[in-house]
Short mmCIF file of C-alpha atoms in Angstrom, two decimals:
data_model
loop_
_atom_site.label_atom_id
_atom_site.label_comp_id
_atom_site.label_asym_id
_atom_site.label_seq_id
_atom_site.Cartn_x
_atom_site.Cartn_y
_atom_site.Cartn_z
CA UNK A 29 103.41 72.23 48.98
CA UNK A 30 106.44 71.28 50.98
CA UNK A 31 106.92 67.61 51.30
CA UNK A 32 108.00 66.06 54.92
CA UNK A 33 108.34 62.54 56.34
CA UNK A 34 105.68 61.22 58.10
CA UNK A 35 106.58 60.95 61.86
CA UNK A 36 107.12 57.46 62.96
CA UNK A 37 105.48 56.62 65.92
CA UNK A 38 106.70 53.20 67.10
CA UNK A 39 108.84 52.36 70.56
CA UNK A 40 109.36 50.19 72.55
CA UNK A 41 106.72 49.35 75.75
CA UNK A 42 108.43 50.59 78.96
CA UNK A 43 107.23 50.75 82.69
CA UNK A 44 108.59 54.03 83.72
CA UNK A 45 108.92 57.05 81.83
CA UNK A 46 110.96 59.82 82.19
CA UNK A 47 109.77 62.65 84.20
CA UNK A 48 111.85 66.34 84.84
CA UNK A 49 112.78 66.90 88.71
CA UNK A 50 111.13 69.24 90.40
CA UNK A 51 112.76 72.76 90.17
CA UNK A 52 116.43 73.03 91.74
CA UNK A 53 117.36 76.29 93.96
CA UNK A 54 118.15 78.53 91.16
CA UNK A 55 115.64 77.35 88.73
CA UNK A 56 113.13 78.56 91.88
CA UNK A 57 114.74 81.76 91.96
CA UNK A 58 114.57 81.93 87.86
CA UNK A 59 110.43 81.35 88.15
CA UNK A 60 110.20 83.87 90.75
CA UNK A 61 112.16 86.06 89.29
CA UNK A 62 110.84 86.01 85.95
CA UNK A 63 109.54 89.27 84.98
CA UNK A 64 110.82 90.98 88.12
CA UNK A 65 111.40 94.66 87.82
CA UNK A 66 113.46 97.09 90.00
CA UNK A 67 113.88 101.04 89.39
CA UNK A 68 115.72 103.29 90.71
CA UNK A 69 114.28 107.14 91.05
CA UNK A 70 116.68 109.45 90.92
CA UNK A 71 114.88 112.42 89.26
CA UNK A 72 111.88 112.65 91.17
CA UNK A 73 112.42 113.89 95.10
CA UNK A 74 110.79 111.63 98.11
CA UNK A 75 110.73 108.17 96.02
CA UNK A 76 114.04 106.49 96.08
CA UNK A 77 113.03 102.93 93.89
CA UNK A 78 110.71 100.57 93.52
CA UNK A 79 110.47 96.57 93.06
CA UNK A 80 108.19 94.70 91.45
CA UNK A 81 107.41 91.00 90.71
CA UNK A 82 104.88 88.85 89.40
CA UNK A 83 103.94 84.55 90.68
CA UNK A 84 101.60 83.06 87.84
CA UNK A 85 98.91 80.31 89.12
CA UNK A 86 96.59 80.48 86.40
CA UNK A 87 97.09 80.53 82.67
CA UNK A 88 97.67 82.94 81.64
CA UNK A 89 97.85 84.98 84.69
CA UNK A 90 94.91 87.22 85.92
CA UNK A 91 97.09 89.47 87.85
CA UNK A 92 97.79 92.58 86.12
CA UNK A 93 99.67 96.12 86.81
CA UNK A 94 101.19 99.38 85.65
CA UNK A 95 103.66 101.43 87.44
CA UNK A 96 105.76 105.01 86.50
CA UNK A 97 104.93 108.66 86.18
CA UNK A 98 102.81 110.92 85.15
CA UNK A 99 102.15 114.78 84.88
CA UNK A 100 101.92 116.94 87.65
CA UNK A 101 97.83 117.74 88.94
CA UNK A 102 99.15 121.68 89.73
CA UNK A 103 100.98 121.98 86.72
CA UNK A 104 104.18 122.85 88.41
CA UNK A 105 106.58 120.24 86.67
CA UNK A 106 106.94 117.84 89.16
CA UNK A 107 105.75 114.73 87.95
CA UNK A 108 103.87 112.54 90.10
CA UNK A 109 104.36 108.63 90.59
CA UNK A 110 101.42 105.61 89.98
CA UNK A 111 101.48 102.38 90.91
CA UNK A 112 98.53 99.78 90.69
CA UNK A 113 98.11 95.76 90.80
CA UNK A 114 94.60 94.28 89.35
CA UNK A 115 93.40 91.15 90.35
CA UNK A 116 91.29 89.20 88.21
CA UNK A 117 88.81 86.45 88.35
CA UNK A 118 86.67 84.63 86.33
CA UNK A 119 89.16 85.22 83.84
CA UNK A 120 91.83 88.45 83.63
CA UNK A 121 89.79 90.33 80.74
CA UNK A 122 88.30 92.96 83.61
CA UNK A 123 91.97 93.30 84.84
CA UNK A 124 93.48 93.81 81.93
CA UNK A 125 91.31 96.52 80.44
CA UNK A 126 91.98 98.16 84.03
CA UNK A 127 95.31 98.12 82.68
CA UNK A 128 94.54 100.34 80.23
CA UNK A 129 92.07 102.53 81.16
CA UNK A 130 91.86 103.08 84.73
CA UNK A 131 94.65 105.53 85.11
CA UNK A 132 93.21 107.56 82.09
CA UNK A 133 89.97 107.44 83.50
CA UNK A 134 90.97 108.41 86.85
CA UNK A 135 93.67 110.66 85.63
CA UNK A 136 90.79 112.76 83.33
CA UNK A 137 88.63 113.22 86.54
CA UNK A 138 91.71 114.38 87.92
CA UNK A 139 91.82 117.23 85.35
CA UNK A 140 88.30 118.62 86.43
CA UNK A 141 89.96 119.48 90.09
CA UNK A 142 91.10 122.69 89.34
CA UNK A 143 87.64 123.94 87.44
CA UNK A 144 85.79 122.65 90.55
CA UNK A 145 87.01 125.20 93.84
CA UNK A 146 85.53 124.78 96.93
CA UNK A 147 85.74 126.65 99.85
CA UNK A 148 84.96 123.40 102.25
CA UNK A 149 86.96 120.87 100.68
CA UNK A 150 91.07 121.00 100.68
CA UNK A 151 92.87 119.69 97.82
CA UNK A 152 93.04 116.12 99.14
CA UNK A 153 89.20 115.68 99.85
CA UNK A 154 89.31 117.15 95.97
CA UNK A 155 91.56 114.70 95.08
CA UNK A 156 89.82 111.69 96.83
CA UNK A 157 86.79 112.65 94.93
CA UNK A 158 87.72 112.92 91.39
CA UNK A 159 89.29 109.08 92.30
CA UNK A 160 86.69 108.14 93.55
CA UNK A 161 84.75 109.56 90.36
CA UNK A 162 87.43 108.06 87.99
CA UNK A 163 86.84 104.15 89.36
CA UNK A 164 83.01 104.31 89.52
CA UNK A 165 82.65 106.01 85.77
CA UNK A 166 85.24 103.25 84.23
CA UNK A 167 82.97 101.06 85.93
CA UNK A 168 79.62 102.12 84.82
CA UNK A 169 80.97 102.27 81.39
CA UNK A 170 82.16 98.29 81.43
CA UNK A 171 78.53 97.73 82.35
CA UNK A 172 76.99 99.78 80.21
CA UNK A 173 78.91 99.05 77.33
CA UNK A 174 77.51 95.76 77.52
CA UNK A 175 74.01 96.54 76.71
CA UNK A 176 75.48 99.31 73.54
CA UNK A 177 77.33 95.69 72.60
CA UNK A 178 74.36 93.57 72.54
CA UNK A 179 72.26 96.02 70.68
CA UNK A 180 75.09 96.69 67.43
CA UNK A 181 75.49 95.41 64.66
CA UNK A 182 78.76 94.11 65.29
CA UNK A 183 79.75 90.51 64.49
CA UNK A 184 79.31 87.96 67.64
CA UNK A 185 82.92 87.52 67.73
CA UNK A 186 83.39 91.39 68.23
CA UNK A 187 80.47 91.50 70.35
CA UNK A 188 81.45 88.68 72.33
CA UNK A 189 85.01 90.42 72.82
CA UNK A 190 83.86 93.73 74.20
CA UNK A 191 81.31 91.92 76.66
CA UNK A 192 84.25 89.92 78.40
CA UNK A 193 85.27 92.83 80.28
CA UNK A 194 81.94 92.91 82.29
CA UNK A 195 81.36 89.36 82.10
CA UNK A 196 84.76 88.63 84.39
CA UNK A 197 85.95 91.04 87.36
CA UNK A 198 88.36 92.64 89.43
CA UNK A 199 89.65 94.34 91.67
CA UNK A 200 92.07 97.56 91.72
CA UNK A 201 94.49 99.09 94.19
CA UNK A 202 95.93 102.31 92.32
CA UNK A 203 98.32 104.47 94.20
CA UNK A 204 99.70 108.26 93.01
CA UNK A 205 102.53 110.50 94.56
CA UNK A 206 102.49 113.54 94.89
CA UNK A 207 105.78 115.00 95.31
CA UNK A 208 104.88 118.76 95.37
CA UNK A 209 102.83 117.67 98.56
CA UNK A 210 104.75 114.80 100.09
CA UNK A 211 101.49 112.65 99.77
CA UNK A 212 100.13 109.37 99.29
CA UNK A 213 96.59 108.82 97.73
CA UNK A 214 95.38 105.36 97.72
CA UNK A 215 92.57 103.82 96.01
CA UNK A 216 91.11 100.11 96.34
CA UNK A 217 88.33 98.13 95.62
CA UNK A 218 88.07 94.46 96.45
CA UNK A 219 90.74 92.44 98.62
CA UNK A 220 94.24 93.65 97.14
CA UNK A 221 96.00 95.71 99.98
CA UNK A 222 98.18 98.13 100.54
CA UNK A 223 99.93 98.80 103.65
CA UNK A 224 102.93 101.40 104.61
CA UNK A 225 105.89 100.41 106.56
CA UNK A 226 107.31 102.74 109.02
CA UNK A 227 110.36 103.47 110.72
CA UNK A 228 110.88 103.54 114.56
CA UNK A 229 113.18 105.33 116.41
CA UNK A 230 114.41 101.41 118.26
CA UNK A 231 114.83 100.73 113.99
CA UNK A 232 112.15 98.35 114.08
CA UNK A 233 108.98 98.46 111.47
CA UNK A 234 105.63 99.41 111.94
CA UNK A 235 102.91 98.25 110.15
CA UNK A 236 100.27 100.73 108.91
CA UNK A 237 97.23 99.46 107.16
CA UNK A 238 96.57 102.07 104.19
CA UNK A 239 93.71 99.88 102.72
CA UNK A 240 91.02 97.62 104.38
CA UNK A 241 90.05 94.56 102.59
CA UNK A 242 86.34 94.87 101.37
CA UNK A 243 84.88 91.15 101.73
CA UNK A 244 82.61 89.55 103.59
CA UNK A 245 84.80 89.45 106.78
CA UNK A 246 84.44 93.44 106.80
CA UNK A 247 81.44 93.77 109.26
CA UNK A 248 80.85 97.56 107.69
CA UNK A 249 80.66 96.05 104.07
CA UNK A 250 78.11 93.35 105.12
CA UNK A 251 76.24 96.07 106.70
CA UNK A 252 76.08 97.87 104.56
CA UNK A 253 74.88 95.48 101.96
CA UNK A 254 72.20 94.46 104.00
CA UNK A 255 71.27 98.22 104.73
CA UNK A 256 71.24 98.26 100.64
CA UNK A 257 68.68 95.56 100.34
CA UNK A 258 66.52 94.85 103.41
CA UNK A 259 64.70 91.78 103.67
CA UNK A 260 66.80 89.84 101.53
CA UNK A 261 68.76 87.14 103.68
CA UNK A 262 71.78 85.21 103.53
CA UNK A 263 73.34 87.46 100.97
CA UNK A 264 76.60 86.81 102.51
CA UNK A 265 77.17 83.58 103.65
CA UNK A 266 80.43 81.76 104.34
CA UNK A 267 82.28 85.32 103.97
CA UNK A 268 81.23 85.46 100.46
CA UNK A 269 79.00 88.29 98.67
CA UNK A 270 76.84 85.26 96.73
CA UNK A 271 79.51 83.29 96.20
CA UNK A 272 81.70 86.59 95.21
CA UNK A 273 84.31 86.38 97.58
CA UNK A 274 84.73 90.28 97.40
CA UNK A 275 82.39 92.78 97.73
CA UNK A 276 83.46 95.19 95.81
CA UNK A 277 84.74 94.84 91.99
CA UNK A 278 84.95 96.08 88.62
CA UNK A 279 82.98 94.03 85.66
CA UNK A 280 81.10 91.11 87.49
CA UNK A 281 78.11 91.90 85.70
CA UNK A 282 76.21 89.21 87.48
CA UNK A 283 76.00 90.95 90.92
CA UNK A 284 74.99 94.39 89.12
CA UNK A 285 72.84 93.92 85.81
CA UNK A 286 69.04 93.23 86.05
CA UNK A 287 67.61 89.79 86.31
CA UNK A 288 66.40 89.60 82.51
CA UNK A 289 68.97 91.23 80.94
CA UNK A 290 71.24 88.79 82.56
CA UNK A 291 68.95 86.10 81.62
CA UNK A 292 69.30 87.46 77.96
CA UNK A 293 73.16 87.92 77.73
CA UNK A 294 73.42 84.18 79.17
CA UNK A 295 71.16 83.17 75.93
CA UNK A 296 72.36 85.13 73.18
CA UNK A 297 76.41 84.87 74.15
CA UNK A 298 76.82 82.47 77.18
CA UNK A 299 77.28 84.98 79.80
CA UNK A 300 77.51 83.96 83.37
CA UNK A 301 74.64 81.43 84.38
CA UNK A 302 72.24 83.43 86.68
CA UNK A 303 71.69 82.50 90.01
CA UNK A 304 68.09 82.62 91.53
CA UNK A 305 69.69 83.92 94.51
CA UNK A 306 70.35 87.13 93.03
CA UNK A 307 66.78 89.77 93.34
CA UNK A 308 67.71 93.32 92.99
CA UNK A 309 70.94 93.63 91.97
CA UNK A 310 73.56 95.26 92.08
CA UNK A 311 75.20 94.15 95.03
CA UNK A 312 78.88 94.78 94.46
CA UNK A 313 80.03 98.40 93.19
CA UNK A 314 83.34 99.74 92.21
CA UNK A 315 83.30 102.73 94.08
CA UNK A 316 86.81 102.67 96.50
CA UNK A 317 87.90 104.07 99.71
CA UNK A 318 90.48 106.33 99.14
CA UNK A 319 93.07 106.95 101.60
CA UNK A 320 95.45 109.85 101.79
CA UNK A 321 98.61 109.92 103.61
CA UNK A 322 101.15 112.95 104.22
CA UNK A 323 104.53 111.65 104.45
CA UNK A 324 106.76 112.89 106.91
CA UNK A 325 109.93 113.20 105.11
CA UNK A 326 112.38 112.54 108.21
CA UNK A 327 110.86 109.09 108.36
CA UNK A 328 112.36 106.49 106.18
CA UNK A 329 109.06 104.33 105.06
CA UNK A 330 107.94 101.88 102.20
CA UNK A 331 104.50 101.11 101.00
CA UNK A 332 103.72 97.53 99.81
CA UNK A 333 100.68 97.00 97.44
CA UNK A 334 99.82 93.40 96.35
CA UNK A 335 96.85 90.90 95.24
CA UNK A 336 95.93 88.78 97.95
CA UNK A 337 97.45 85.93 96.92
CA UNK A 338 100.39 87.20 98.81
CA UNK A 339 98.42 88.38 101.86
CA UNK A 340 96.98 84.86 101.67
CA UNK A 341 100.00 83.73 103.23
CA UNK A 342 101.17 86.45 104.99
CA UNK A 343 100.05 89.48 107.69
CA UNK A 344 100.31 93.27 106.88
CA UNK A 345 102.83 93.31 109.84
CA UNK A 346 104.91 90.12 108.49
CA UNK A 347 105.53 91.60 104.89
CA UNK A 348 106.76 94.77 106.61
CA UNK A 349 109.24 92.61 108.79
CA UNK A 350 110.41 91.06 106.10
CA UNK A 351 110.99 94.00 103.90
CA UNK A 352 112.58 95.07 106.82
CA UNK A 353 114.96 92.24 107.38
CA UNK A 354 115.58 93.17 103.61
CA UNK A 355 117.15 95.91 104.13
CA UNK A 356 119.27 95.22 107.11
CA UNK A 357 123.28 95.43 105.91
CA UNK A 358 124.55 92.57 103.52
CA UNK A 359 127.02 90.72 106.22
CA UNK A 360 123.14 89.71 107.56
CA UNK A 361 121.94 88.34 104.10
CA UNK A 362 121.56 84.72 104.58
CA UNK A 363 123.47 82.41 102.52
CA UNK A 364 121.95 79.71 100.64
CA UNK A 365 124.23 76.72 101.46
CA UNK A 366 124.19 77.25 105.55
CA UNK A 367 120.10 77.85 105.51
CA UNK A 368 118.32 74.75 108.09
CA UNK A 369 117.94 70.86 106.31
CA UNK A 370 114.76 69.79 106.35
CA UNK A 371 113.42 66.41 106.65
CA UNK A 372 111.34 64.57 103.21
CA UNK A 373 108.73 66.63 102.87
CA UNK A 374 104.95 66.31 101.42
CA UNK A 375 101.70 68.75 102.09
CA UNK A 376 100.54 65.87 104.87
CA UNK A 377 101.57 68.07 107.79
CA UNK A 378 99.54 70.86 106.59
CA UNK A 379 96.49 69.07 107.49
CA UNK A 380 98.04 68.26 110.84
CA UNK A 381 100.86 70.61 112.71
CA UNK A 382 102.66 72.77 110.13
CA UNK A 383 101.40 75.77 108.85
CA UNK A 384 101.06 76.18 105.20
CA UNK A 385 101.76 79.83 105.73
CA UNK A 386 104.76 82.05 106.52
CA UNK A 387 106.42 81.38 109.73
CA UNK A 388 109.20 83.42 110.97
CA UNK A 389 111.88 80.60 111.64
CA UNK A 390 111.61 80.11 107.61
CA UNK A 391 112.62 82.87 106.45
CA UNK A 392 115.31 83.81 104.32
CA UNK A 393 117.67 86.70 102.57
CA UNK A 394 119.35 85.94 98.87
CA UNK A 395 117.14 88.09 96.37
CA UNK A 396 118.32 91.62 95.02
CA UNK A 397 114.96 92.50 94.48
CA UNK A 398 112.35 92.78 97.61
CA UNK A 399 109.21 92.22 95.94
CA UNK A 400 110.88 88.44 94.84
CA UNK A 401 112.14 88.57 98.53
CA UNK A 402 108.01 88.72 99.37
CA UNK A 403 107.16 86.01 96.65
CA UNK A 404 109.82 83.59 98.05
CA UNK A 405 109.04 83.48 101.56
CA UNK A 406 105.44 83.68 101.55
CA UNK A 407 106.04 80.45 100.07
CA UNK A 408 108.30 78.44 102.40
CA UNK A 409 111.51 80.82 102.59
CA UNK A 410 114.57 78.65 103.27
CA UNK A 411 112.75 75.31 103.28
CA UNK A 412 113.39 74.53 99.65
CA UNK A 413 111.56 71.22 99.22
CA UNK A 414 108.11 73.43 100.12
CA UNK A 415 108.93 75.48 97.73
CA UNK A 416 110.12 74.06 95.13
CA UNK A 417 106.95 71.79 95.88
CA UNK A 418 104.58 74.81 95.56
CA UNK A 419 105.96 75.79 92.16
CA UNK A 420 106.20 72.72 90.84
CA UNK A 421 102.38 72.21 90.00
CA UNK A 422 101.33 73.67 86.97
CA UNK A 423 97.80 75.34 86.21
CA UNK A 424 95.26 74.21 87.19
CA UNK A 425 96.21 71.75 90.24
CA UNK A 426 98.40 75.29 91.11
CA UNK A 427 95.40 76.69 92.32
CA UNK A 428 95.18 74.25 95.33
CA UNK A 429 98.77 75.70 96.43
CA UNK A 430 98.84 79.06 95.24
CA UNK A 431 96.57 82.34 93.93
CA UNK A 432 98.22 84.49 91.20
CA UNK A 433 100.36 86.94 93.42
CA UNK A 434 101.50 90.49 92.23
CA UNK A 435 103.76 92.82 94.55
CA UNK A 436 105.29 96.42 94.17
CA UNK A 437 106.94 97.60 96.88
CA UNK A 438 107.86 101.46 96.91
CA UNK A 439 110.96 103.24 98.93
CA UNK A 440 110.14 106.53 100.04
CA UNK A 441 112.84 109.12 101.76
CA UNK A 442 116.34 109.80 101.04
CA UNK A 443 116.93 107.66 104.05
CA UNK A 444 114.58 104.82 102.99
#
């Protein structure tokens, strides 16, 4: 046994106590750009490079993603390209076994393409399928792993391990390249979004929506909801899918599992409390849209996939702008010490006549990587004391000013 003094705890009174400033300009830039990632592609024709960052709210984060290549569908050597960004909630256990396993689920329905011909679909309704396949049989085995779980004779702390993937959720946006093809297949479930940005022949951007949010704003999704279980009313309310605010998710085993099973797992290992609101489940599936996209390879373009704590702040149409004010030439990158001075600032006028989310006249040009570009002005851009405001709170009073936020952005065309 190692001996050590006892700490000695005495001081003297005092009626202030110090307290660290709020973060300086490059301390923001150092928590925005922590664990910021940028590749170049040089190996692998239509992708050029891709950025990638990562803005923390909760601890730890519920945000997860993957990104980087894989093996070619056809089997002709050309690797293809993933991306995907996984938002959590009620905890990021959902998302982060998503991780893991969604790619390899999807990627193994994938495989059953070419042992499948059919006369009436083309390879990208094919495709689209065995994605579609891949999401909804990761799913069902998150659910239905539960009930293995809670019939083993596991210990509760193992038990209670492999059942926090279903109770917790999340949502996925998983995108692949295929090179051989020129094309863009995008998957999503829940409210992350993806969204291309294309090149004009004036040079300006154009916004095109690759993904459509699936919440209770989306009049098809509450339809068809409602179509799913007639006679039940007020299922959404207040946007919200009983009190889900997607409609679509991985894990959330309250929206899907039957009303005494749920009643059991809340007993036996404190799942999520039922809510007498809830009759014939499910009500939320995992099963995504998938979009494909050809690219036309004479059109310099970028796709941006992120969580919706970005698109919280921002439109589709302002991220592209500002991706595209990105990549205008470096004399137009704005410097630091000649951006506007503000006057003191607190969150006061965001009840009143400022908005709390990105506006134009704040934005600014100083990071090498365009996915921290994203972060940074979605937040308040060039007005520093907003900023630095926003990042100052710590988890969980962070959540009042701030979701989790995850971006990738991807360059496509030699041009691009």
């Amino acid at each position: 046994m190692t001996l050590k003094n006892i700490p000695y705890l005495e001081s003297p009174p005092t009626d202030h106590w110090d307290v660290e400033p709020g973060p300086s300009k490059e301390q923001v830039t150092s928590i925005l750009s922590q664990g910021a990632y940028s590749f170049p592609v040089t190996d692998l024709e239509g992708v050029v490079r891709y950025d990638g960052a990562q803005l923390a709210s909760n601890s730890p984060c519920e945000d997860h993603f993957i990104h980087g290549k894989l093996p070619s569908l056809w089997n002709d050597g050309r690797d293809w390209m993933a991306w995907g960004v996984f938002d959590g909630h009620v905890g990021g256990q959902t998302a982060e076994l998503l991780k893991e396993k969604l790619l390899p689920f999807v990627r193994h329905s994938l495989n059953q393409v070419k042992h499948y011909p059919d006369e009436e679909w083309g390879p990208e309704e094919l495709i689209q399928y065995a994605i579609m396949t891949g999401f909804q049989n990761l799913d069902d085995s998150i659910i239905e792993t539960a009930l293995v779980t809670s019939q083993s004779e596991e210990s509760l702390p193992e038990k209670v391990k492999r059942l926090a993937p279903a109770f917790s959720g999340s949502c996925a946006l998983l995108s692949l390249y295929d090179p051989s093809r020129n094309t863009l297949h995008v998957a999503f479930t829940g409210d992350s979004r993806a969204v291309l940005g294309l090149q004009r022949p004036d040079g300006k951007w154009e916004a095109l929506p690759v993904s459509v949010d699936q919440n209770g704003f989306n009049e098809e999704e509450v339809a068809r909801i409602y179509n799913q279980h007639p006679g039940e009313d007020n299922i959404v309310d207040q946007e919200r899918v009983l009190g889900l605010g997607v409609s679509r998710a991985f894990g959330d085993c309250r929206w899907k599992w039957p009303v005494d099973f749920q009643q059991e797992m809340q007993q036996r290992f404190y799942g999520p409390m039922w809510s007498g609101a809830i009759q014939t489940p499910p009500y939320v599936m995992a099963e995504p849209d998938v979009t494909s996209v050809k690219l036309d390879t004479e059109r310099p373009c970028f796709l941006i996939m992120a969580t919706d704590g970005l698109w919280n702040m921002l439109s589709s149409q302002q991220a592209v702008d500002l991706v595209g004010k990105w990549l205008e030439p470096e004399a137009l990158k704005t410097n630091p010490d000649t951006e506007p001075t503000y006057e003191p600032f607190d969150f006061g006028p965001f009840w009143k006549d400022m908005d709390w989310r990105f506006v134009k006249e704040r934005t600014t040009v100083q990071d090498d990587n365009v996915a921290v570009h994203l972060l940074r002005n979605s937040l308040g851009g060039n007005h520093h004391e907003m900023l630095a405001g926003r990042l100052a709170f710590s988890y969980p009073s962070s959540r009042r000013v701030r979701d989790d936020m995850t971006v990738q952005v991807v360059f496509f065309n030699r041009d691009g």
